[in-house]
Amino acid sequence: MSLPTEAAAIRERMQRLYECWSQGDAQAYAACFTEDVDYVAFDGSHLKGRQANAEAHQALFDGVLRGSMLDGEVKSVRFLAPDVALIHTEGVIKLRWQRKAPKARRSIQTMVAVKLEGVWYFTAFQNTRIQPPNAFARWVMRLMTPKRSAAR
């Protein structure tokens, strides 16, 4: 097994995932995941299993996300075992009427992939919207930062 070759295969699988989304094909999208996938969407909803994934995405593709495009990029692939990888990606959805996807909707995904019978599948997925710290978060960080004493 060559790790660079396996990493390339995972990147190809991610590209397939993006294509299936952009084609509005929920069954093909869900087929990139294991039967028992744990899928956590950006809003915190938790889908369990390939069929639940397909049903939820078909409703989106038939509704608010009809004609949307998923643009993403693999940021890292780290092998935890020869047949298990931790992947970080960033992505954004461009809605059908948008020329460009808004940066404010970029998300980061953490995924676990497993190799089953020679094919990589995603078995865990966590999607989190990338947001700048709000005023409350900045205030908490100031409270947690030690104050420097004045030089004497």
Short mmCIF file of C-alpha atoms in Angstrom, two decimals:
data_model
loop_
_atom_site.label_atom_id
_atom_site.label_comp_id
_atom_site.label_asym_id
_atom_site.label_seq_id
_atom_site.Cartn_x
_atom_site.Cartn_y
_atom_site.Cartn_z
CA MET A 1 0.00 0.00 0.00
CA SER A 2 1.30 3.41 -0.95
CA LEU A 3 0.00 6.22 1.27
CA PRO A 4 0.27 8.80 -1.54
CA THR A 5 -1.76 6.48 -3.79
CA GLU A 6 -4.38 5.94 -1.07
CA ALA A 7 -4.55 9.68 -0.37
CA ALA A 8 -5.15 10.28 -4.08
CA ALA A 9 -7.95 7.68 -4.03
CA ILE A 10 -9.58 9.48 -1.09
CA ARG A 11 -9.30 12.82 -2.92
CA GLU A 12 -10.95 11.21 -5.96
CA ARG A 13 -13.75 9.94 -3.74
CA MET A 14 -14.24 13.47 -2.40
CA GLN A 15 -14.43 14.77 -5.96
CA ARG A 16 -17.12 12.16 -6.66
CA LEU A 17 -19.02 13.39 -3.60
CA TYR A 18 -18.92 16.98 -4.91
CA GLU A 19 -20.09 15.84 -8.36
CA CYS A 20 -23.01 13.87 -6.95
CA TRP A 21 -24.12 16.89 -4.93
CA SER A 22 -23.88 19.18 -7.94
CA GLN A 23 -25.92 16.70 -9.99
CA GLY A 24 -28.60 16.64 -7.30
CA ASP A 25 -28.24 12.86 -7.03
CA ALA A 26 -28.88 12.02 -3.38
CA GLN A 27 -28.60 8.24 -3.89
CA ALA A 28 -25.17 8.56 -5.52
CA TYR A 29 -24.12 11.11 -2.89
CA ALA A 30 -25.13 8.77 -0.06
CA ALA A 31 -23.38 5.85 -1.79
CA CYS A 32 -20.06 7.56 -1.02
CA PHE A 33 -20.76 6.81 2.66
CA THR A 34 -20.90 3.55 4.61
CA GLU A 35 -24.26 1.94 5.37
CA ASP A 36 -23.87 2.95 9.04
CA VAL A 37 -22.53 6.49 8.51
CA ASP A 38 -22.83 9.10 11.26
CA TYR A 39 -23.46 12.40 9.47
CA VAL A 40 -23.66 15.66 11.42
CA ALA A 41 -24.80 18.65 9.35
CA PHE A 42 -23.81 22.28 9.95
CA ASP A 43 -27.02 22.89 11.93
CA GLY A 44 -26.26 20.03 14.34
CA SER A 45 -28.77 17.58 12.88
CA HIS A 46 -27.48 14.01 13.09
CA LEU A 47 -28.29 11.55 10.34
CA LYS A 48 -27.61 7.89 11.04
CA GLY A 49 -27.16 5.57 8.10
CA ARG A 50 -26.87 5.81 4.33
CA GLN A 51 -30.63 5.68 3.73
CA ALA A 52 -31.35 8.57 6.13
CA ASN A 53 -28.54 10.50 4.40
CA ALA A 54 -30.07 9.88 0.96
CA GLU A 55 -33.59 10.82 2.08
CA ALA A 56 -32.51 14.04 3.79
CA HIS A 57 -30.38 15.14 0.83
CA GLN A 58 -33.06 14.28 -1.72
CA ALA A 59 -35.46 16.58 0.14
CA LEU A 60 -32.81 19.33 0.00
CA PHE A 61 -32.02 18.71 -3.68
CA ASP A 62 -35.73 18.79 -4.51
CA GLY A 63 -36.23 21.95 -2.45
CA VAL A 64 -34.04 24.79 -1.26
CA LEU A 65 -30.80 23.32 -2.66
CA ARG A 66 -32.18 22.42 -6.10
CA GLY A 67 -29.52 23.24 -8.68
CA SER A 68 -26.88 24.05 -6.07
CA MET A 69 -23.18 23.32 -6.55
CA LEU A 70 -20.85 22.06 -3.86
CA ASP A 71 -17.35 23.45 -4.13
CA GLY A 72 -14.81 21.92 -1.81
CA GLU A 73 -11.17 21.30 -1.18
CA VAL A 74 -9.36 18.58 0.74
CA LYS A 75 -7.10 20.29 3.26
CA SER A 76 -5.52 17.20 4.82
CA VAL A 77 -5.55 13.42 4.82
CA ARG A 78 -4.00 11.61 7.79
CA PHE A 79 -3.91 7.83 7.99
CA LEU A 80 -4.82 6.40 11.38
CA ALA A 81 -4.37 2.87 10.02
CA PRO A 82 -3.80 1.51 6.50
CA ASP A 83 -7.56 1.36 5.94
CA VAL A 84 -8.70 4.32 8.09
CA ALA A 85 -8.10 8.00 7.35
CA LEU A 86 -8.96 11.30 9.00
CA ILE A 87 -9.79 13.98 6.43
CA HIS A 88 -10.34 17.72 6.77
CA THR A 89 -12.03 19.59 3.97
CA GLU A 90 -13.44 23.04 3.42
CA GLY A 91 -16.46 23.65 1.27
CA VAL A 92 -19.24 26.00 0.34
CA ILE A 93 -22.56 25.68 -1.46
CA LYS A 94 -23.33 27.98 -4.37
CA LEU A 95 -27.06 28.32 -4.85
CA ARG A 96 -28.45 28.14 -8.38
CA TRP A 97 -28.99 31.90 -8.68
CA GLN A 98 -25.56 32.88 -7.32
CA ARG A 99 -22.58 33.64 -9.52
CA LYS A 100 -20.23 33.03 -6.60
CA ALA A 101 -20.69 31.29 -3.27
CA PRO A 102 -20.61 33.67 -0.28
CA LYS A 103 -17.49 33.33 1.88
CA ALA A 104 -19.70 33.65 4.96
CA ARG A 105 -21.14 30.20 4.19
CA ARG A 106 -17.80 28.36 4.09
CA SER A 107 -17.66 25.32 6.33
CA ILE A 108 -15.00 22.95 7.55
CA GLN A 109 -15.67 19.22 7.58
CA THR A 110 -14.03 16.48 9.60
CA MET A 111 -14.49 13.05 8.06
CA VAL A 112 -13.36 9.52 8.76
CA ALA A 113 -12.90 7.26 5.74
CA VAL A 114 -12.57 3.49 5.77
CA LYS A 115 -11.42 1.23 2.98
CA LEU A 116 -13.85 -1.63 2.39
CA GLU A 117 -13.20 -4.23 -0.31
CA GLY A 118 -10.74 -1.89 -2.03
CA VAL A 119 -13.02 1.18 -2.03
CA TRP A 120 -12.87 4.21 0.27
CA TYR A 121 -16.13 5.22 1.99
CA PHE A 122 -16.83 7.98 4.47
CA THR A 123 -18.14 6.62 7.76
CA ALA A 124 -18.26 9.77 9.88
CA PHE A 125 -18.92 13.36 8.83
CA GLN A 126 -19.06 16.57 10.90
CA ASN A 127 -19.76 19.89 9.19
CA THR A 128 -19.19 23.20 11.00
CA ARG A 129 -19.74 26.68 9.61
CA ILE A 130 -16.56 28.80 9.72
CA GLN A 131 -17.44 31.96 11.62
CA PRO A 132 -15.36 34.83 12.90
CA PRO A 133 -15.59 35.23 16.67
CA ASN A 134 -18.57 37.32 17.74
CA ALA A 135 -18.38 40.08 20.37
CA PHE A 136 -19.13 37.64 23.21
CA ALA A 137 -16.36 35.25 22.13
CA ARG A 138 -13.88 38.14 21.89
CA TRP A 139 -14.87 39.29 25.40
CA VAL A 140 -14.38 35.78 26.83
CA MET A 141 -10.98 35.53 25.16
CA ARG A 142 -9.92 38.86 26.71
CA LEU A 143 -10.95 37.58 30.14
CA MET A 144 -8.93 34.41 29.64
CA THR A 145 -5.78 36.17 28.43
CA PRO A 146 -3.36 36.82 31.28
CA LYS A 147 -2.59 40.49 31.81
CA ARG A 148 1.01 41.53 31.52
CA SER A 149 2.42 43.30 34.51
CA ALA A 150 3.96 46.70 33.96
CA ALA A 151 7.74 46.73 33.76
CA ARG A 152 9.35 48.05 36.96
#
